[in-house]
mmCIF file of C-alpha atoms in Angstrom:
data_model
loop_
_atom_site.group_PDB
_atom_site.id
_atom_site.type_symbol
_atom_site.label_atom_id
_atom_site.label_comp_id
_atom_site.label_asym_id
_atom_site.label_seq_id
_atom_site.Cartn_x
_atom_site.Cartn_y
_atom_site.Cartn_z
ATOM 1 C CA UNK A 74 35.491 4.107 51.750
ATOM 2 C CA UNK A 75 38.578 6.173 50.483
ATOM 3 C CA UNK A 76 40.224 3.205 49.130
ATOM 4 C CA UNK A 77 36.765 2.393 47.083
ATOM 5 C CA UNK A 78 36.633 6.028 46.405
ATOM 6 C CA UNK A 79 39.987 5.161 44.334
ATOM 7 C CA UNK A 80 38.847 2.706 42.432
ATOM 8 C CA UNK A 81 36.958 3.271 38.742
ATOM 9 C CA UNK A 82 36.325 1.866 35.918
ATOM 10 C CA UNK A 83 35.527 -1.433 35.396
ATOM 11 C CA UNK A 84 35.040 -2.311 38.936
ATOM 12 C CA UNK A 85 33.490 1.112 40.433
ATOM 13 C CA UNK A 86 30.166 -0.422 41.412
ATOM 14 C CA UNK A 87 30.969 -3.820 43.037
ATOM 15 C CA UNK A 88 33.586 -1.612 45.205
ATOM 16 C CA UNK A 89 31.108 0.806 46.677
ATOM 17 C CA UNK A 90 28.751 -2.007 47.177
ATOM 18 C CA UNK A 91 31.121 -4.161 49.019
ATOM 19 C CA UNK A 92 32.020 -1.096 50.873
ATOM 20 C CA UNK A 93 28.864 -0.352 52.228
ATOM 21 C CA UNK A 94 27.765 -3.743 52.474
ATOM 22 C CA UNK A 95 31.244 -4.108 55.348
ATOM 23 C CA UNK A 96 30.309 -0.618 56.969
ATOM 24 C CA UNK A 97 26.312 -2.457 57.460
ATOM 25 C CA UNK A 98 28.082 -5.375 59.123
ATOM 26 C CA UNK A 99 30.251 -3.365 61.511
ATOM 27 C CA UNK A 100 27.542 -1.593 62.044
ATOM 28 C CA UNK A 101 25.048 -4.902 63.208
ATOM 29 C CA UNK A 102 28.159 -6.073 65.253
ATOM 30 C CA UNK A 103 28.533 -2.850 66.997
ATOM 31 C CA UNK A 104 24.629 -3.279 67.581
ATOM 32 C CA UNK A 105 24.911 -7.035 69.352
ATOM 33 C CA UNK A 106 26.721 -5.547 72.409
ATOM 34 C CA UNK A 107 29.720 -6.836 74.317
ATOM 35 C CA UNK A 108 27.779 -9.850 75.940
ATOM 36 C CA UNK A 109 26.546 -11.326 72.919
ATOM 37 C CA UNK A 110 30.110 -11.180 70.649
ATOM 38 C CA UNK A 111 30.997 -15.049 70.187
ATOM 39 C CA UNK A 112 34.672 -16.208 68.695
ATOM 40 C CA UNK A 113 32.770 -16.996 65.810
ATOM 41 C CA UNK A 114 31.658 -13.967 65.353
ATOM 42 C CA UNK A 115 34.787 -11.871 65.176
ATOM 43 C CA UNK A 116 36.628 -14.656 63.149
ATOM 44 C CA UNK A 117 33.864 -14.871 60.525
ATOM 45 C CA UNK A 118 34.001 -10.352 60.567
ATOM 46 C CA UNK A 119 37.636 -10.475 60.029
ATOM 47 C CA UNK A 120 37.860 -13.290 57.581
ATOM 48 C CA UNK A 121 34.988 -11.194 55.736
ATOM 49 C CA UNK A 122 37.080 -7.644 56.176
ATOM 50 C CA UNK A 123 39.986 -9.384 55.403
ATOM 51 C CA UNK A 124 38.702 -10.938 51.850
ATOM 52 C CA UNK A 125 37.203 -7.779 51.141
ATOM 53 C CA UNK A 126 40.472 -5.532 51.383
ATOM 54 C CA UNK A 127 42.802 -8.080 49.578
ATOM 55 C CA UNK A 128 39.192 -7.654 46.609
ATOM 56 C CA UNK A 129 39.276 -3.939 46.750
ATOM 57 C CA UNK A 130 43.202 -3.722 47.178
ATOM 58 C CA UNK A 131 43.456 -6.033 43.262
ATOM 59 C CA UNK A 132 40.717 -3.657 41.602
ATOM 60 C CA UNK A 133 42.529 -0.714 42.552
ATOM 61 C CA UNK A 134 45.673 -2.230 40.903
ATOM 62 C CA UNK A 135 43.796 -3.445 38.217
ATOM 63 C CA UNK A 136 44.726 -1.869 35.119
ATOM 64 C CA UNK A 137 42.040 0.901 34.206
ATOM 65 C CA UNK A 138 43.101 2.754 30.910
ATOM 66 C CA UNK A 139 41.916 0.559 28.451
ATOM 67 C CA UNK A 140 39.983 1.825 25.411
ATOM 68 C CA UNK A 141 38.041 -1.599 25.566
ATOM 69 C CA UNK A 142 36.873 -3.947 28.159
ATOM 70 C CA UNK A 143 36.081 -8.015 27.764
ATOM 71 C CA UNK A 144 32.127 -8.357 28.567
ATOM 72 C CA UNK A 145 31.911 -11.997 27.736
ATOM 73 C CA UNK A 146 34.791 -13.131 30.158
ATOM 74 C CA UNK A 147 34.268 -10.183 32.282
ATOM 75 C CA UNK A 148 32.743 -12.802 35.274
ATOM 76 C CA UNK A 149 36.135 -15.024 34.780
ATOM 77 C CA UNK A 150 38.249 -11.918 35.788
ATOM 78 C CA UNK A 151 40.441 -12.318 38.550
ATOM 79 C CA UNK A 152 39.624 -9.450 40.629
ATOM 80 C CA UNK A 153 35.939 -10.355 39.793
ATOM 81 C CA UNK A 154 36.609 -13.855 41.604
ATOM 82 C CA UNK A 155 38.264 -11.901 44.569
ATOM 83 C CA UNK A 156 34.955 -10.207 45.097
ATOM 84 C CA UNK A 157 33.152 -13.020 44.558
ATOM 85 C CA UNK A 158 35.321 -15.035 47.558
ATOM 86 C CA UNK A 159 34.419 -12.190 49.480
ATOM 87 C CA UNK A 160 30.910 -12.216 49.372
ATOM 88 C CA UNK A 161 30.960 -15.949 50.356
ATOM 89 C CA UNK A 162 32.537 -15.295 53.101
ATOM 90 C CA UNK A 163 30.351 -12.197 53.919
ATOM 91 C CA UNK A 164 27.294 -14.568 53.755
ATOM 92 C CA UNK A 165 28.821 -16.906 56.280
ATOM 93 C CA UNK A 166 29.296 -13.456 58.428
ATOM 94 C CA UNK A 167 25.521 -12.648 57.820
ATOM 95 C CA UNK A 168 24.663 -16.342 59.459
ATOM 96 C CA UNK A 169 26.729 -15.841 62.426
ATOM 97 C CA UNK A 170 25.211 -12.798 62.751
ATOM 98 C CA UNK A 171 21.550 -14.151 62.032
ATOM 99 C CA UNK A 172 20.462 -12.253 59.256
ATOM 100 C CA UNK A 173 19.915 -14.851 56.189
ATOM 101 C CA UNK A 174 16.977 -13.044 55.468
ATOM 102 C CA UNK A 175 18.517 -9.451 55.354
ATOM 103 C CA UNK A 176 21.337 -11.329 53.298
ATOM 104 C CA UNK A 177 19.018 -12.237 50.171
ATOM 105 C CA UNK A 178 18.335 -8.446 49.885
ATOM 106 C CA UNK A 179 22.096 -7.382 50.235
ATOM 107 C CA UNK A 180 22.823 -10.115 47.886
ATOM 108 C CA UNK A 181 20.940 -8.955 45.413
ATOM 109 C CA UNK A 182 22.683 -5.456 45.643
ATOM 110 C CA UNK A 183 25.814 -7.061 45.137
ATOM 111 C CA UNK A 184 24.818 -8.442 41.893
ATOM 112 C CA UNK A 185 22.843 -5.745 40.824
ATOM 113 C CA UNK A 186 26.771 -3.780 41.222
ATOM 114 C CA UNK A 187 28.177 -6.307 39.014
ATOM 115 C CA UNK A 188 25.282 -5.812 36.100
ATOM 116 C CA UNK A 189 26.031 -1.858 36.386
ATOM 117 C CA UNK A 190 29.493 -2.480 35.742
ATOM 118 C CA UNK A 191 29.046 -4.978 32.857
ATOM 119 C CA UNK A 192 26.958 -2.247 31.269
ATOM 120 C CA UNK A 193 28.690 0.711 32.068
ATOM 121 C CA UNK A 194 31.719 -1.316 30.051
ATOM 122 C CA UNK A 195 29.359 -2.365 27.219
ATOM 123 C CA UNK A 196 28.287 1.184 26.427
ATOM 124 C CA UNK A 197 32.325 2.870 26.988
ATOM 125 C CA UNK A 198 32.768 -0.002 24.121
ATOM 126 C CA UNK A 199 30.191 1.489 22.029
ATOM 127 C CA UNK A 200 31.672 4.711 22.251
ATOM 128 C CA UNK A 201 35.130 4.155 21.933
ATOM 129 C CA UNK A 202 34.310 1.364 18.627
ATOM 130 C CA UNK A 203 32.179 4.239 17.092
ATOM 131 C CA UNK A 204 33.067 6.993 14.731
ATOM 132 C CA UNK A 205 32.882 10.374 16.292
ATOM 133 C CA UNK A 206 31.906 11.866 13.112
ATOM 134 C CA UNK A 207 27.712 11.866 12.747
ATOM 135 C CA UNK A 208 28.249 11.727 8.458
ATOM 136 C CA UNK A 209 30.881 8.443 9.352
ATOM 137 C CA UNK A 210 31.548 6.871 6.170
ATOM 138 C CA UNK A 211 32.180 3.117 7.866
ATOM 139 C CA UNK A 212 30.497 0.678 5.952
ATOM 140 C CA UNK A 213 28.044 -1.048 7.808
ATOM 141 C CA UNK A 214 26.815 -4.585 8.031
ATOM 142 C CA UNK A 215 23.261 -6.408 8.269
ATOM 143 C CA UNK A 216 23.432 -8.493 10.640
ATOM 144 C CA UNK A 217 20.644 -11.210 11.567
ATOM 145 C CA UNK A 218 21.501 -13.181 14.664
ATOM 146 C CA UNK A 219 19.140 -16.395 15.045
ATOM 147 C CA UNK A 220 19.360 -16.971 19.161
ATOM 148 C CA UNK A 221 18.989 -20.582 20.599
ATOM 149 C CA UNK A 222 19.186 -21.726 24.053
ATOM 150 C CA UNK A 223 21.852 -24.571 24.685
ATOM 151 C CA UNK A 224 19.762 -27.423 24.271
ATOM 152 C CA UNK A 225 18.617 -26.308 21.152
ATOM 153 C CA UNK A 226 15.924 -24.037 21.372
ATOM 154 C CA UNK A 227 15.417 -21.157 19.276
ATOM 155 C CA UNK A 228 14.429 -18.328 21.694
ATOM 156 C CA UNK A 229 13.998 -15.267 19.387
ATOM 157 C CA UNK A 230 15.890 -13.402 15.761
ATOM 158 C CA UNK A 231 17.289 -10.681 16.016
ATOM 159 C CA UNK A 232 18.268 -8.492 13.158
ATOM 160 C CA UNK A 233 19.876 -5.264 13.538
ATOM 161 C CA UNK A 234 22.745 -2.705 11.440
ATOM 162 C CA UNK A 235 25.827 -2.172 12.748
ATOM 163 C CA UNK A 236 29.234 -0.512 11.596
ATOM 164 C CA UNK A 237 32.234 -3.226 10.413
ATOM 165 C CA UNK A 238 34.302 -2.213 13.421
ATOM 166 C CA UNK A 239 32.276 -3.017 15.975
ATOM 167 C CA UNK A 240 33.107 -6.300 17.774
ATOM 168 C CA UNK A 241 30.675 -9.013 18.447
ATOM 169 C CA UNK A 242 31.275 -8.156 22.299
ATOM 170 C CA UNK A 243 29.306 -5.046 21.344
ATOM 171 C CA UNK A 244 26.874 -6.968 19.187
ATOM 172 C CA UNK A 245 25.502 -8.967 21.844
ATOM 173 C CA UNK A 246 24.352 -5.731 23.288
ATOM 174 C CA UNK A 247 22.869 -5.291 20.506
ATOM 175 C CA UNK A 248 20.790 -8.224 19.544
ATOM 176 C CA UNK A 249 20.371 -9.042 23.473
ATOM 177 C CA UNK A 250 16.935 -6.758 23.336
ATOM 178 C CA UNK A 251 14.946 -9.487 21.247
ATOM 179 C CA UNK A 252 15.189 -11.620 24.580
ATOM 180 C CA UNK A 253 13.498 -10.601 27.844
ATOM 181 C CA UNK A 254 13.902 -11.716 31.293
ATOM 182 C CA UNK A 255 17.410 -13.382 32.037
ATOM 183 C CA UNK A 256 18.198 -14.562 29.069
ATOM 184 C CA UNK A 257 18.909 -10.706 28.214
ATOM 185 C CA UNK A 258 21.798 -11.469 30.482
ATOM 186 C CA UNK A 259 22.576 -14.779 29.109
ATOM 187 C CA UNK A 260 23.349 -13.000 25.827
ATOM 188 C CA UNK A 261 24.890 -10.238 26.828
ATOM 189 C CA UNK A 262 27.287 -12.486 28.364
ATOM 190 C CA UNK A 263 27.449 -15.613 27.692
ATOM 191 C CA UNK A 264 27.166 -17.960 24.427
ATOM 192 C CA UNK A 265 29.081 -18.691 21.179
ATOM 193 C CA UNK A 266 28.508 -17.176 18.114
ATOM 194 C CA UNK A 267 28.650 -19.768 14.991
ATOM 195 C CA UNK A 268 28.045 -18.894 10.994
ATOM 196 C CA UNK A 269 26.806 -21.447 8.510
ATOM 197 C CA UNK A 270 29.684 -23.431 6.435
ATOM 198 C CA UNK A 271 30.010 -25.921 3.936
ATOM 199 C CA UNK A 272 30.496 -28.681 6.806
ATOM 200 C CA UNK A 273 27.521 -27.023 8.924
ATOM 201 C CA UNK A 274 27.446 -24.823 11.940
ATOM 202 C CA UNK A 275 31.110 -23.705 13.067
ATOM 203 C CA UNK A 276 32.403 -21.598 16.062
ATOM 204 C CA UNK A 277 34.195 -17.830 14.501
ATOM 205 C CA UNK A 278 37.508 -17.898 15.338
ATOM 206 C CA UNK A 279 38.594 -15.978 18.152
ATOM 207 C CA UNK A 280 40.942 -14.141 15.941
ATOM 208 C CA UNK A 281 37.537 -12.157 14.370
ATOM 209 C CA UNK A 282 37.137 -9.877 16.122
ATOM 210 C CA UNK A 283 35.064 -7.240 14.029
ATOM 211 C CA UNK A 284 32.308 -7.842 11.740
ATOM 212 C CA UNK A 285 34.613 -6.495 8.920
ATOM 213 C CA UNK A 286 36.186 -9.504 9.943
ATOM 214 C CA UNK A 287 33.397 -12.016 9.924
ATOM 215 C CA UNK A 288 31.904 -10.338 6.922
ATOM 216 C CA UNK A 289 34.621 -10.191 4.575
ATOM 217 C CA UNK A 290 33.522 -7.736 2.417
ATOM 218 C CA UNK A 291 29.998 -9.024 2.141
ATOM 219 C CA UNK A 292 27.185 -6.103 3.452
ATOM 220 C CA UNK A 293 24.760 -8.963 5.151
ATOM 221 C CA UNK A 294 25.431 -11.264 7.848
ATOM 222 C CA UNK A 295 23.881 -14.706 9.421
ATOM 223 C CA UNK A 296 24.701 -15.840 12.931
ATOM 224 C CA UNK A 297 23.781 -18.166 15.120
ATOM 225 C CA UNK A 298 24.176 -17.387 18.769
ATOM 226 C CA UNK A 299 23.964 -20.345 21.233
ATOM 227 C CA UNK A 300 23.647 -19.477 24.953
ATOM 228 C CA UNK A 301 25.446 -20.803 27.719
#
């Protein structure tokens, strides 16, 4: 617990979840008793442990001061895929142990964890983009965002104002609230953004980064964003 107690942002939650979800299975194999302990047992505990440290030992190392944080790739970040090696071998733990079904609920804490991160990093990006000043003079930007699922279909528009400097990290968060169910998550995550051009439909370079950017000095904005 110290050692999650040292770790913040961007990987607070997952650590404390992990933690807790380590101290339940020492607990259960303290519960089992002497007689019932099998090798495969305390292997699959210490493989478990093991994965978990090396997972909690990376976020703590992780670098921590920056004034933004990458929500689209955030998944595809190594320490991320530490944690997520852990829990697989934490699930193999729970079926030594017997406990698939208490494993879908402890599951679902795990990646309930991750979400809290993800948005706890979506709205420090808000903040830090944002003018402190409530009379901010940054020109702002129309933005209408038509959203289509990968195979095509158009799901919802959404069409919201935002400053120029925000980044379309942050505007995912924005226009994500014309979906419901997953596909909230889907766009707050996942997807490609694309803007209409003389040969068609065409990916923004990953080099705009703000709608200043994509705008170019034009005070409305069309997007397309395709979900993954």
């Amino acid at each position: 617990m110290k050692k999650a107690g040292r770790i913040h942002r961007p990987f607070q939650a997952q650590a404390f979840a992990f933690v807790m979800l380590c101290r339940f299975l020492a607990d259960q194999f303290t519960a089992i008793g002497d007689s019932a302990v099998t090798a495969e047992n305390i292997g699959s505990l210490e493989e478990a442990f093991n994965e978990t440290l090396n997972a909690l030992k990376a976020a703590e190392g992780a670098v921590s001061a920056l004034q933004t944080f990458d929500v689209t790739n955030f998944t595809q970040n190594d320490v991320v895929q530490k944690f997520g090696k852990a829990e697989s071998l934490i699930q193999e733990t729970f079926k030594s142990f017997n406990l698939d079904a208490q494993w879908r609920e402890k599951q679902a804490e795990l990646h309930a964890a991750l979400e809290k991160d993800i948005d706890r990093m979506a709205k420090l990006n808000d903040m830090f983009r944002k003018p402190q000043s409530r009379n901010s003079t940054t020109p702002k930007v129309k933005v209408t965002v038509s959203i289509h699922d990968k195979g095509g279909a158009h799901l919802s528009t959404a069409s919201v104002e935002e400053e120029s400097t925000i980044r379309l990290s942050a505007l995912r968060w924005s226009v994500a609230g014309a979906l419901d169910g997953q596909n909230i998550k889907r766009a707050r995550t996942t997807g490609t953004f694309l803007r209409q051009t003389s040969g068609g439909l065409s990916e923004i370079p990953t080099t705009h980064e703000t709608l200043a950017d994509i705008a170019n000095g034009n005070q409305q904005l069309n997007l397309t964003l395709v979900l993954s």
